[in-house]
Coordinates of C-alpha atoms in Angstrom, one line a residue:
Chain A
M1 CA 28.8 286.8 -188.9
T2 CA 27.8 284.6 -191.8
R3 CA 26.9 281.3 -191.0
H4 CA 28.5 277.8 -192.2
P5 CA 30.6 278.4 -195.1
T6 CA 33.4 280.9 -193.0
V7 CA 35.5 278.2 -191.1
E8 CA 36.6 274.5 -191.6
V9 CA 37.0 272.9 -188.4
T10 CA 38.2 269.5 -187.9
T11 CA 39.8 268.1 -184.5
R12 CA 42.7 265.9 -185.5
F13 CA 45.5 264.4 -183.6
T14 CA 48.1 266.7 -185.3
G15 CA 46.0 269.7 -184.5
V16 CA 46.0 268.4 -180.8
L17 CA 50.0 268.0 -181.2
A18 CA 50.5 271.2 -182.4
G19 CA 48.1 272.8 -179.6
E20 CA 50.3 271.6 -177.1
W21 CA 53.3 272.4 -178.7
V22 CA 51.8 276.0 -178.7
K23 CA 50.6 275.9 -174.9
L24 CA 54.4 274.7 -174.0
S25 CA 56.2 277.5 -175.9
T26 CA 54.1 280.2 -174.9
V27 CA 54.4 280.7 -171.0
R28 CA 57.7 281.4 -169.4
S29 CA 57.8 278.2 -167.2
T30 CA 58.0 275.7 -169.8
R31 CA 59.4 278.1 -172.2
W32 CA 62.6 278.7 -170.3
A33 CA 62.9 275.2 -168.5
P34 CA 65.0 273.7 -171.4
V35 CA 67.3 276.3 -171.3
V36 CA 67.6 275.9 -167.5
L37 CA 68.2 272.1 -168.2
V38 CA 71.1 272.5 -170.8
L39 CA 72.7 275.4 -168.3
V40 CA 72.6 273.3 -165.0
T41 CA 74.0 270.2 -166.6
V42 CA 76.5 271.7 -168.5
G43 CA 77.4 274.1 -165.4
V44 CA 77.7 270.9 -162.9
A45 CA 80.3 269.5 -165.5
F46 CA 82.1 272.4 -165.7
L47 CA 82.4 272.9 -162.0
G48 CA 83.2 269.4 -161.4
G49 CA 85.9 269.7 -164.4
I50 CA 87.7 272.6 -162.7
T51 CA 87.6 271.5 -159.1
E52 CA 88.7 268.1 -160.2
S53 CA 85.8 266.2 -158.6
I54 CA 86.4 263.1 -160.2
Q55 CA 87.8 260.0 -159.3
R56 CA 91.0 257.6 -160.5
G57 CA 89.4 255.6 -162.7
E58 CA 86.3 257.1 -163.6
T59 CA 85.6 258.2 -166.9
I60 CA 84.8 261.8 -167.9
L61 CA 81.2 260.7 -169.2
G62 CA 80.6 258.8 -165.9
S63 CA 81.5 261.9 -163.8
T64 CA 79.1 263.7 -166.5
A65 CA 76.3 261.3 -165.4
N66 CA 77.0 261.7 -161.7
G67 CA 76.4 266.1 -162.2
S68 CA 73.5 265.3 -164.0
V69 CA 70.9 264.9 -161.5
L70 CA 70.0 268.9 -161.2
G71 CA 69.2 268.4 -165.0
M72 CA 67.2 265.8 -164.5
L73 CA 65.3 267.4 -161.7
V74 CA 64.5 270.6 -164.2
A75 CA 63.2 267.9 -166.7
G76 CA 60.9 266.3 -164.3
L77 CA 59.5 269.8 -163.2
L78 CA 59.3 270.5 -167.3
G79 CA 57.2 267.5 -167.4
A80 CA 54.7 268.2 -164.3
M81 CA 54.4 272.0 -165.2
A82 CA 53.4 271.2 -169.0
M83 CA 50.1 269.5 -167.0
S84 CA 49.8 271.6 -163.7
N85 CA 49.7 274.6 -165.5
E86 CA 46.6 273.7 -167.1
Y87 CA 45.1 272.2 -163.7
G88 CA 46.0 275.5 -161.9
T89 CA 44.6 278.0 -164.1
G90 CA 41.6 276.3 -165.4
T91 CA 42.8 276.1 -169.0
I92 CA 42.2 272.5 -168.8
R93 CA 38.5 272.7 -169.6
A94 CA 39.4 275.0 -172.9
T95 CA 41.5 272.2 -173.6
F96 CA 39.2 269.4 -172.9
G97 CA 36.2 271.6 -174.7
A98 CA 38.5 271.4 -178.2
C99 CA 39.1 267.8 -177.6
P100 CA 36.7 266.1 -175.1
R101 CA 37.9 262.5 -175.6
R102 CA 40.7 263.7 -173.5
L103 CA 43.1 260.8 -174.0
P104 CA 44.5 262.4 -177.3
V105 CA 45.6 265.3 -174.9
L106 CA 47.5 263.1 -172.7
G107 CA 49.0 261.2 -175.9
A108 CA 50.0 264.5 -177.3
K109 CA 51.7 266.2 -174.1
V110 CA 53.9 263.1 -173.5
A111 CA 54.8 263.1 -177.1
V112 CA 56.0 266.8 -177.2
V113 CA 57.3 267.0 -173.7
A114 CA 59.0 263.5 -174.1
T115 CA 60.3 264.5 -177.7
L116 CA 61.8 268.1 -176.3
V117 CA 63.1 266.7 -173.4
F118 CA 64.9 263.7 -175.3
V119 CA 66.5 266.5 -177.6
V120 CA 67.2 268.8 -175.0
A121 CA 69.0 266.4 -172.8
L122 CA 71.3 264.9 -175.4
L123 CA 72.2 268.2 -176.1
A124 CA 72.8 269.1 -172.7
C125 CA 74.7 265.6 -171.5
A126 CA 76.8 266.0 -174.8
G127 CA 77.4 269.3 -173.8
A128 CA 78.6 268.3 -170.3
L129 CA 80.8 265.9 -171.8
L130 CA 82.5 268.5 -173.9
T131 CA 83.0 270.9 -171.3
G132 CA 84.3 267.9 -169.1
L133 CA 86.7 266.8 -172.0
A134 CA 88.0 270.5 -172.6
V135 CA 88.3 271.2 -168.9
L136 CA 90.2 268.0 -167.9
S137 CA 92.5 267.3 -171.2
G138 CA 95.5 266.2 -170.7
K139 CA 94.9 265.0 -166.7
G140 CA 94.9 261.4 -167.8
Y141 CA 91.4 260.4 -167.1
A142 CA 89.6 258.4 -169.9
T143 CA 86.5 259.5 -171.9
G144 CA 84.2 256.7 -171.8
D145 CA 81.9 255.7 -174.6
P146 CA 79.6 258.2 -175.4
L147 CA 77.5 256.3 -177.8
P148 CA 74.9 254.9 -177.4
A149 CA 75.1 256.0 -173.5
L150 CA 74.2 259.6 -174.4
L151 CA 71.1 258.5 -176.2
G152 CA 70.0 256.3 -173.2
M153 CA 70.9 259.0 -170.7
A154 CA 68.6 261.5 -172.8
A155 CA 65.8 258.9 -172.9
C156 CA 66.1 258.4 -169.0
F157 CA 65.5 262.6 -168.9
A158 CA 62.7 262.0 -171.1
A159 CA 61.2 259.3 -169.0
V160 CA 61.5 261.5 -165.9
A161 CA 59.8 264.4 -167.7
V162 CA 57.0 262.0 -168.7
L163 CA 56.8 260.7 -165.0
G164 CA 56.5 264.4 -163.9
L165 CA 53.5 264.7 -166.2
A166 CA 51.6 261.9 -165.2
A167 CA 52.1 262.8 -161.5
A168 CA 50.9 265.8 -162.2
A169 CA 47.7 264.6 -164.1
I170 CA 47.2 262.4 -161.1
L171 CA 47.7 264.8 -158.3
R172 CA 46.3 267.9 -160.3
H173 CA 48.4 270.3 -158.4
A174 CA 51.6 271.6 -159.4
A175 CA 53.4 271.5 -155.7
A176 CA 52.4 268.2 -155.0
A177 CA 53.5 266.9 -158.4
V178 CA 56.9 268.8 -158.2
V179 CA 57.5 266.6 -154.8
A180 CA 56.9 263.3 -156.3
V181 CA 59.3 263.8 -159.0
V182 CA 62.1 265.4 -156.8
G183 CA 61.1 262.1 -154.4
V184 CA 61.6 259.8 -157.5
V185 CA 64.8 261.3 -158.6
L186 CA 66.6 262.1 -155.1
L187 CA 65.0 260.0 -152.4
P188 CA 65.9 256.6 -153.4
S189 CA 70.3 257.6 -153.1
L190 CA 69.0 259.4 -149.9
L191 CA 67.1 256.8 -148.1
G192 CA 68.6 253.6 -149.7
P193 CA 70.8 252.9 -146.9
L194 CA 67.3 252.5 -144.7
F195 CA 66.2 249.2 -146.6
G196 CA 69.3 247.1 -145.7
A197 CA 69.6 244.4 -148.0
W198 CA 67.2 245.6 -150.5
Q199 CA 69.5 249.0 -150.7
R200 CA 70.7 247.7 -154.0
W201 CA 67.4 247.4 -155.6
V202 CA 65.7 250.6 -154.1
V203 CA 68.9 252.5 -155.1
G204 CA 69.2 250.7 -158.2
A205 CA 65.7 251.5 -159.6
S206 CA 66.1 255.4 -159.5
P207 CA 66.6 257.1 -162.9
M208 CA 69.8 258.4 -161.7
A209 CA 71.0 255.0 -161.1
A210 CA 70.0 254.0 -164.7
V211 CA 72.0 257.4 -165.9
Q212 CA 75.2 256.2 -163.9
K213 CA 75.0 252.8 -165.2
L214 CA 74.4 253.9 -168.9
A215 CA 77.6 256.3 -168.7
Q216 CA 80.0 254.0 -167.0
S217 CA 80.2 251.4 -169.4
T218 CA 77.6 249.5 -171.6
D219 CA 78.4 246.2 -169.8
A220 CA 77.1 246.6 -166.4
A221 CA 80.0 246.5 -163.9
P222 CA 78.9 243.0 -161.3
D223 CA 78.6 245.6 -158.5
A224 CA 76.3 248.2 -160.2
P225 CA 73.6 248.7 -157.9
G226 CA 70.4 246.6 -158.2
G227 CA 72.6 244.2 -160.3
L228 CA 70.5 245.3 -163.6
G229 CA 72.5 246.2 -166.6
P230 CA 72.3 249.6 -168.0
W231 CA 69.8 249.1 -170.6
Q232 CA 67.5 246.9 -168.2
S233 CA 67.4 249.8 -165.8
L234 CA 66.5 252.2 -168.3
G235 CA 63.6 249.6 -169.1
L236 CA 62.6 249.5 -165.7
V237 CA 62.3 253.4 -165.5
G238 CA 60.4 253.2 -168.5
A239 CA 58.1 250.4 -167.2
Y240 CA 57.2 252.4 -164.0
T241 CA 56.7 255.6 -166.0
L242 CA 54.3 253.9 -168.4
A243 CA 52.3 252.3 -165.5
A244 CA 52.0 255.9 -164.0
L245 CA 50.8 257.1 -167.2
V246 CA 48.1 254.3 -167.4
V247 CA 46.8 255.3 -164.3
A248 CA 46.9 259.1 -165.2
G249 CA 45.1 258.3 -168.5
W250 CA 42.6 256.1 -166.5
L251 CA 42.0 259.0 -164.2
L252 CA 42.1 261.7 -166.6
R253 CA 39.1 260.4 -168.3
R254 CA 37.1 259.6 -165.3
R255 CA 37.1 262.5 -163.2
D256 CA 35.1 265.8 -163.7
V257 CA 37.1 268.8 -164.4
Chain B
M1 CA 19.8 272.6 -179.9
I2 CA 20.5 271.1 -176.4
E3 CA 18.3 268.2 -175.1
L4 CA 18.5 267.6 -171.4
R5 CA 16.9 264.4 -170.2
G6 CA 16.8 263.2 -166.7
L7 CA 20.0 265.1 -166.1
T8 CA 21.3 264.3 -162.7
K9 CA 24.4 265.1 -160.6
R10 CA 25.0 263.8 -157.4
H11 CA 28.1 265.2 -155.1
G12 CA 28.6 262.8 -152.2
G13 CA 25.1 262.8 -150.8
K14 CA 23.9 266.0 -152.1
L15 CA 21.8 266.5 -155.4
A16 CA 23.7 269.4 -157.3
V17 CA 21.1 268.7 -160.3
D18 CA 17.9 266.4 -160.1
Q19 CA 16.1 265.2 -163.3
L20 CA 16.7 268.2 -165.2
S21 CA 15.0 267.7 -168.7
F22 CA 14.6 270.5 -171.3
D23 CA 15.4 271.6 -174.7
V24 CA 17.0 274.9 -175.8
R25 CA 16.2 275.6 -179.0
P26 CA 17.4 277.3 -181.7
G27 CA 16.8 281.2 -183.1
R28 CA 16.5 282.8 -179.6
V29 CA 18.2 283.5 -176.6
T30 CA 17.3 281.2 -173.8
G31 CA 18.0 282.6 -170.1
F32 CA 19.3 280.2 -167.6
L33 CA 18.3 281.4 -164.2
G34 CA 18.5 280.4 -160.6
P35 CA 20.2 280.8 -157.1
N36 CA 23.7 280.4 -156.4
G37 CA 24.4 277.0 -156.1
A38 CA 21.2 276.1 -158.1
G39 CA 23.2 273.7 -160.4
K40 CA 23.6 276.0 -163.5
S41 CA 27.3 275.7 -163.8
T42 CA 27.0 272.0 -162.8
T43 CA 24.3 271.7 -165.7
M44 CA 26.4 273.5 -168.3
R45 CA 29.6 271.6 -167.4
M46 CA 27.5 268.3 -168.2
I47 CA 26.5 269.8 -171.4
L48 CA 29.9 270.2 -172.5
G49 CA 31.2 266.8 -171.2
L50 CA 33.6 268.1 -168.5
D51 CA 31.4 266.8 -165.7
E52 CA 30.1 263.1 -165.9
P53 CA 26.4 263.0 -165.1
T54 CA 25.6 260.7 -162.3
E55 CA 22.4 259.8 -164.3
G56 CA 20.8 260.9 -167.4
G57 CA 22.5 263.0 -170.2
A58 CA 22.6 265.9 -172.3
R59 CA 23.1 266.2 -176.1
V60 CA 24.1 268.9 -178.3
N61 CA 22.9 268.7 -182.0
G62 CA 21.8 265.2 -181.2
R63 CA 24.9 263.7 -179.8
P64 CA 26.9 263.7 -176.5
Y65 CA 29.5 266.4 -176.5
R66 CA 32.1 264.1 -176.2
R67 CA 31.1 262.1 -179.3
L68 CA 31.2 265.5 -181.4
P69 CA 33.6 265.0 -184.2
A70 CA 34.6 269.0 -184.4
P71 CA 33.2 270.4 -181.1
L72 CA 34.4 274.0 -181.2
R73 CA 32.5 274.0 -184.6
E74 CA 29.4 273.2 -183.2
V75 CA 29.4 274.7 -179.4
G76 CA 31.2 277.8 -178.2
A77 CA 31.3 277.7 -174.5
L78 CA 32.5 280.6 -171.6
L79 CA 32.0 279.0 -168.4
D80 CA 35.0 281.1 -166.3
A81 CA 36.6 283.9 -168.1
R82 CA 39.4 283.9 -165.6
A83 CA 40.2 280.1 -166.6
V84 CA 43.3 281.2 -168.8
H85 CA 46.9 281.1 -168.0
G86 CA 47.9 284.6 -166.8
G87 CA 51.2 284.4 -168.3
R88 CA 49.9 283.8 -171.8
T89 CA 49.0 286.5 -174.1
A90 CA 45.2 286.8 -175.3
Y91 CA 46.3 286.0 -179.1
D92 CA 48.3 282.8 -177.9
H93 CA 45.4 281.6 -175.8
L94 CA 43.1 281.7 -178.9
R95 CA 46.0 280.4 -181.0
F96 CA 46.5 277.0 -179.2
L97 CA 42.4 276.4 -179.1
A98 CA 42.4 277.1 -182.9
V99 CA 45.6 274.9 -183.8
T100 CA 44.1 272.1 -181.3
A101 CA 40.5 272.3 -183.1
G102 CA 42.1 272.8 -186.6
I103 CA 40.4 276.4 -187.0
P104 CA 42.6 278.4 -189.6
R105 CA 44.6 281.1 -188.2
R106 CA 43.0 284.3 -189.7
R107 CA 39.9 283.4 -187.6
I108 CA 41.7 284.4 -184.5
T109 CA 42.3 288.0 -185.7
E110 CA 38.4 287.9 -186.8
V111 CA 37.3 287.1 -183.4
V112 CA 40.0 289.3 -181.7
D113 CA 38.2 292.3 -183.8
L114 CA 34.9 291.4 -183.2
V115 CA 35.3 291.4 -179.4
G116 CA 37.3 294.5 -179.5
L117 CA 40.5 293.4 -177.9
T118 CA 42.9 294.3 -181.1
A119 CA 45.0 296.6 -179.1
V120 CA 45.4 294.2 -176.2
A121 CA 45.9 291.0 -178.2
R122 CA 49.6 290.7 -177.4
S123 CA 49.2 291.4 -173.8
R124 CA 49.3 288.8 -171.0
A125 CA 45.7 288.0 -169.9
K126 CA 46.9 288.6 -166.2
E127 CA 46.7 292.2 -166.9
F128 CA 43.3 292.1 -168.2
S129 CA 40.4 293.4 -166.4
L130 CA 37.4 291.3 -165.7
G131 CA 35.4 292.9 -168.3
M132 CA 38.3 292.1 -170.9
A133 CA 38.9 288.6 -169.8
Q134 CA 34.9 288.0 -170.2
R135 CA 35.6 289.5 -174.1
L136 CA 38.4 287.2 -174.3
G137 CA 36.2 284.2 -173.2
I138 CA 33.5 285.2 -175.7
A139 CA 36.2 285.3 -178.6
A140 CA 37.2 281.8 -177.8
A141 CA 33.4 280.7 -177.8
L142 CA 32.9 282.4 -181.2
L143 CA 36.2 280.9 -182.4
G144 CA 34.8 277.9 -184.3
D145 CA 31.8 280.2 -185.5
P146 CA 29.3 277.6 -183.7
G147 CA 26.0 277.1 -183.8
V148 CA 25.3 276.6 -180.2
L149 CA 26.7 279.1 -177.5
I150 CA 26.8 278.5 -173.5
L151 CA 27.3 281.5 -171.5
D152 CA 28.0 281.6 -168.1
E153 CA 27.5 284.9 -166.4
P154 CA 29.3 286.5 -169.4
I155 CA 28.0 290.2 -168.1
N156 CA 29.9 290.1 -164.8
G157 CA 32.5 292.7 -165.3
L158 CA 31.2 294.4 -168.5
D159 CA 30.9 298.2 -168.5
T160 CA 27.7 299.6 -170.0
E161 CA 28.8 299.7 -173.6
G162 CA 30.0 296.0 -173.2
I163 CA 26.7 295.2 -171.9
R164 CA 24.9 296.8 -174.9
W165 CA 27.3 295.3 -177.3
L166 CA 26.7 291.6 -175.8
R167 CA 23.2 292.1 -175.9
G168 CA 23.3 293.2 -179.6
L169 CA 25.6 290.4 -180.1
L170 CA 23.7 287.4 -178.7
T171 CA 20.0 288.8 -180.1
G172 CA 22.0 288.7 -183.5
L173 CA 23.3 285.3 -183.1
A174 CA 20.0 284.0 -182.3
G175 CA 18.5 285.8 -185.1
E176 CA 20.8 284.0 -187.2
G177 CA 19.2 280.8 -186.2
R178 CA 21.8 279.8 -183.5
T179 CA 21.1 278.5 -180.4
V180 CA 22.3 280.6 -177.3
L181 CA 22.0 279.7 -173.6
L182 CA 22.7 282.4 -171.4
S183 CA 23.1 282.6 -167.5
S184 CA 23.4 285.8 -165.6
H185 CA 21.9 287.1 -162.1
V186 CA 21.4 290.7 -163.7
M187 CA 17.7 290.3 -164.3
S188 CA 17.3 293.5 -165.9
E189 CA 19.7 292.8 -168.3
M190 CA 18.2 289.3 -168.7
E191 CA 14.7 290.7 -169.1
L192 CA 16.2 292.3 -172.2
T193 CA 18.1 289.9 -174.0
A194 CA 16.3 286.7 -173.5
D195 CA 13.3 285.4 -175.6
H196 CA 12.9 282.2 -173.4
L197 CA 13.2 281.6 -169.7
V198 CA 14.5 278.0 -168.0
V199 CA 14.8 278.5 -164.1
I200 CA 16.0 276.1 -161.8
G201 CA 16.3 276.0 -158.2
Q202 CA 18.1 273.6 -155.8
G203 CA 18.7 271.5 -159.0
R204 CA 15.2 271.0 -160.1
L205 CA 13.5 272.5 -163.1
L206 CA 11.0 275.3 -162.1
A207 CA 10.1 276.9 -165.3
D208 CA 10.6 276.6 -168.7
M209 CA 8.5 279.1 -170.6
P210 CA 8.6 282.4 -172.9
M211 CA 9.9 285.4 -171.1
R212 CA 6.6 287.3 -171.6
A213 CA 4.7 284.1 -170.3
F214 CA 6.8 283.4 -167.3
I215 CA 6.1 287.3 -166.1
A216 CA 2.3 287.2 -166.9
A217 CA 2.1 284.0 -165.1
N218 CA 3.8 284.8 -162.1
S219 CA 2.8 288.4 -161.9
E220 CA -0.8 289.4 -160.4
T221 CA -2.7 291.2 -162.7
S222 CA -2.7 295.2 -161.6
T223 CA -3.9 298.2 -164.3
V224 CA -3.0 301.5 -163.9
V225 CA -6.5 303.4 -164.9
R226 CA -7.3 307.1 -165.2
A227 CA -10.5 308.4 -166.0
T228 CA -12.4 311.8 -166.5
D229 CA -14.9 310.8 -163.8
Q230 CA -12.5 308.8 -161.2
D231 CA -14.9 308.7 -158.7
R232 CA -18.0 307.2 -160.2
L233 CA -15.4 304.7 -162.0
S234 CA -13.9 303.6 -158.4
A235 CA -17.4 303.3 -156.9
L236 CA -18.2 301.2 -159.9
L237 CA -15.0 299.0 -159.5
R238 CA -15.3 298.6 -156.0
E239 CA -19.0 297.0 -156.3
R240 CA -17.6 294.3 -158.7
G241 CA -15.0 293.4 -156.0
A242 CA -11.8 295.2 -157.4
T243 CA -9.0 296.7 -155.1
I244 CA -8.0 300.5 -155.8
R245 CA -5.2 302.3 -154.6
P246 CA -3.5 305.3 -155.6
D247 CA -1.0 305.2 -158.3
P248 CA 2.1 307.8 -157.2
G249 CA 2.2 308.9 -160.8
G250 CA -1.3 309.8 -160.9
G251 CA -4.4 307.9 -161.7
W252 CA -5.4 304.4 -159.6
I253 CA -4.0 300.7 -159.6
V254 CA -6.8 298.4 -160.2
G255 CA -6.7 294.9 -158.7
G256 CA -8.5 291.9 -159.2
L257 CA -10.1 292.7 -162.5
D258 CA -8.0 292.7 -165.8
A259 CA -7.9 295.4 -168.5
T260 CA -10.6 294.1 -170.8
A261 CA -13.2 293.9 -167.9
I262 CA -12.3 297.4 -166.6
G263 CA -12.7 298.9 -170.2
E264 CA -15.8 296.9 -170.6
L265 CA -17.2 298.5 -167.7
A266 CA -16.2 301.7 -168.5
N267 CA -18.1 301.7 -171.9
A268 CA -21.1 300.1 -170.7
Q269 CA -21.4 303.0 -168.1
R270 CA -20.2 305.5 -170.6
L271 CA -17.3 306.5 -168.9
S272 CA -14.3 307.9 -170.9
L273 CA -10.9 306.4 -169.6
R274 CA -7.7 308.4 -170.1
E275 CA -5.3 305.6 -169.5
L276 CA -5.8 301.8 -169.3
T277 CA -2.4 300.3 -168.6
P278 CA -1.8 296.5 -167.9
R279 CA 1.2 296.7 -165.5
Y280 CA 3.4 293.8 -165.2
R281 CA 5.9 293.0 -162.8
S282 CA 9.7 293.0 -163.8
L283 CA 11.5 289.8 -164.2
E284 CA 13.5 290.5 -161.0
E285 CA 10.4 291.0 -158.9
V286 CA 8.6 287.9 -160.5
Y287 CA 11.9 285.6 -160.2
T288 CA 12.7 286.8 -156.9
R289 CA 9.3 285.6 -155.5
M290 CA 9.3 282.4 -157.3
T291 CA 12.9 281.4 -156.0
R292 CA 12.3 282.6 -152.6
D293 CA 9.2 280.4 -152.4
A294 CA 11.1 277.4 -154.2
V295 CA 13.8 277.7 -151.1
E296 CA 11.7 277.9 -148.7
Y297 CA 9.3 274.8 -149.9
R298 CA 12.5 272.9 -150.5
T299 CA 14.1 273.9 -147.1
A300 CA 10.9 272.9 -145.3
R301 CA 10.8 269.5 -146.9
H302 CA 14.2 268.6 -146.0
A303 CA 13.6 269.5 -142.5
I304 CA 10.8 266.7 -142.5
A305 CA 12.8 264.3 -144.4
G306 CA 15.8 264.8 -141.6
G307 CA 13.1 264.7 -138.8
T308 CA 11.6 261.1 -140.0
E309 CA 15.2 260.0 -140.4
T310 CA 16.2 260.7 -136.7
S311 CA 13.3 259.3 -135.1
S312 CA 13.3 255.9 -137.1

C-alpha cells in the first residue's frame, strides 16, 4: 500500500447525509418500513370503504385520516429504527468515528427520515383517498378538500417519524423507543377521558388529532378537540418534536458511546 | 502520533483510567498490554472521542479526535469486530463509512481484497465467523488509508494464516512510517509483532519501553553454559557466588553472573566453552509476573484505604 496520494478524504455534510441514506436502505427493517406504511394506510382505507365504516356527513378524506393511525405508527417505528439500529448493534461507534462531532449525524438522520416519510406518507394518504373514492363512489359521500390537507397529513407523519428518532436517540433502546412512539400516537385518545376537563387538550395535542383536523376541513370545526385549528395543531406536534430533538442532540453530544 | 496527557476516566466512584501519559510514535508497532479491566478499551475510546475524559486528554496528530477535519483519513480503528449491523452486507457496511467520510468507492474494493473478504463481501455480516468479522473490522480501519491505526484485540478469532497475515500487515504499515497501537492478550503474538510496549494495570501506566528492554529489565539474568571441563567451571562459578542448576537440554543454567563475566572467567582460566547463551524470559512470563505484582500491590493498598475510611 502506498501512502498519501491514494485516497482523497474530506468529511462533508453531504457525505454524512448520503451515508445515512445508505444505512437506511441497506437493512431490511428500514427498507421495508416505507412499503408497509403505504400498504397498511391504503389497506385500512380499502377495508373501511368496502364495509362502509363512514358516518353520514363525514368526508371520504376525513375517514381516510381516521384510518391512518396504523400508518402513523409505522412512520414512528421507522424513525425509531433508524436510530436504535445503530445503538443496538454498536454501529454508532463507527458512525461517530467517521463524524465525531455527532450533531451532523443527528441532523442528517432527521433530514433523510423526514424527507423519506413525508414523500411516502403523501403517497400513502393520496392512495388511501383514491381507494376510498373508488370503493365509495356513487354512495353520496363528499370527497373533502384534499389540498393542502394531504400535505399537512404527510408532514404530521414525518413529525411522528422524527419523534421516534429522537426518542431512540434519548432512550438508546429499540423497545423503549417503540413504546414511546406508540404511547404518543395511541395513548392520548385512550387515556383522554381520564383527564376530565383537560381531555380536549390532551387528545387535541396528539398527532392523530392534527391529522383528523387537517382532513376534516381547512377551518377547524368549533368542537374540534383542543380547540386549536388544524395547522396550529400540526404546529404543536412540530414544536414538541423539535423539543424532543433538542434534548436528543444535547444528550448525543454529552454521552459516551 | 498519539499523545496522552493525564488522561483520566472515572466511572462513578471507580477510576477506570488514572492519569495516563504516554506517546505512541510512528514507524513502529506499539503493543498495549494490561489485564482485563485495566482500562485499555476505555483509553482507546477516549483517544477516538467516543468517551469523554474526566480529566486530561488525548491528541492524534496534534489535535483532539473530535477536531480532526477528516478523521478516517488520519485514524483507522477497530474496537469491536461484532459492532456491525448483522443484516447489512460487508460491502454495504464499508460503503456507508466510505460515503460518510467522502472516500472514493474504489477504495472499498481495495480494502476488501486486501483483507481477503472478496468472496463474501456481499454476504450479511451475521453470517461471518469471528475471524471474518475481524477482517471486516480491519478493512474498515484501513478504508481511509490512515497514518494512525488503533486495533483492540484484532487477533481474536483469526486462524494461524490470519494471524501471520495480520503480523505482516501491521509490521509493513509501521515500516511505511505509520503509527500502530495494538492490544492483545496473546503474548506470544505480541512478542513477535510489537517493537514497543505500553503496559497498564488498574488504569495506571506500568511500563513504556522497547520490547527488548522490557523483557531484559524484568528478567533475572540467567545464562546457559556448556564447557569441555564442566566440573572445574562449575566449581569456579560457585566460588564467585553464582547459582548453578542443570539444564534439561544439557549444560548448566547459571544465575547471578552475566554472560560477559562467565566468558571472562573461563578465558582467564583457559577453559574452553561450547555454549554461552544469555536466556531471556518470554514476554508472557515477564508480563504475568509484572501485572500480578501490580494487581497485588493495588489490592493491598485499596484494603488499607478502605480500613482507614471506616475507622475515621
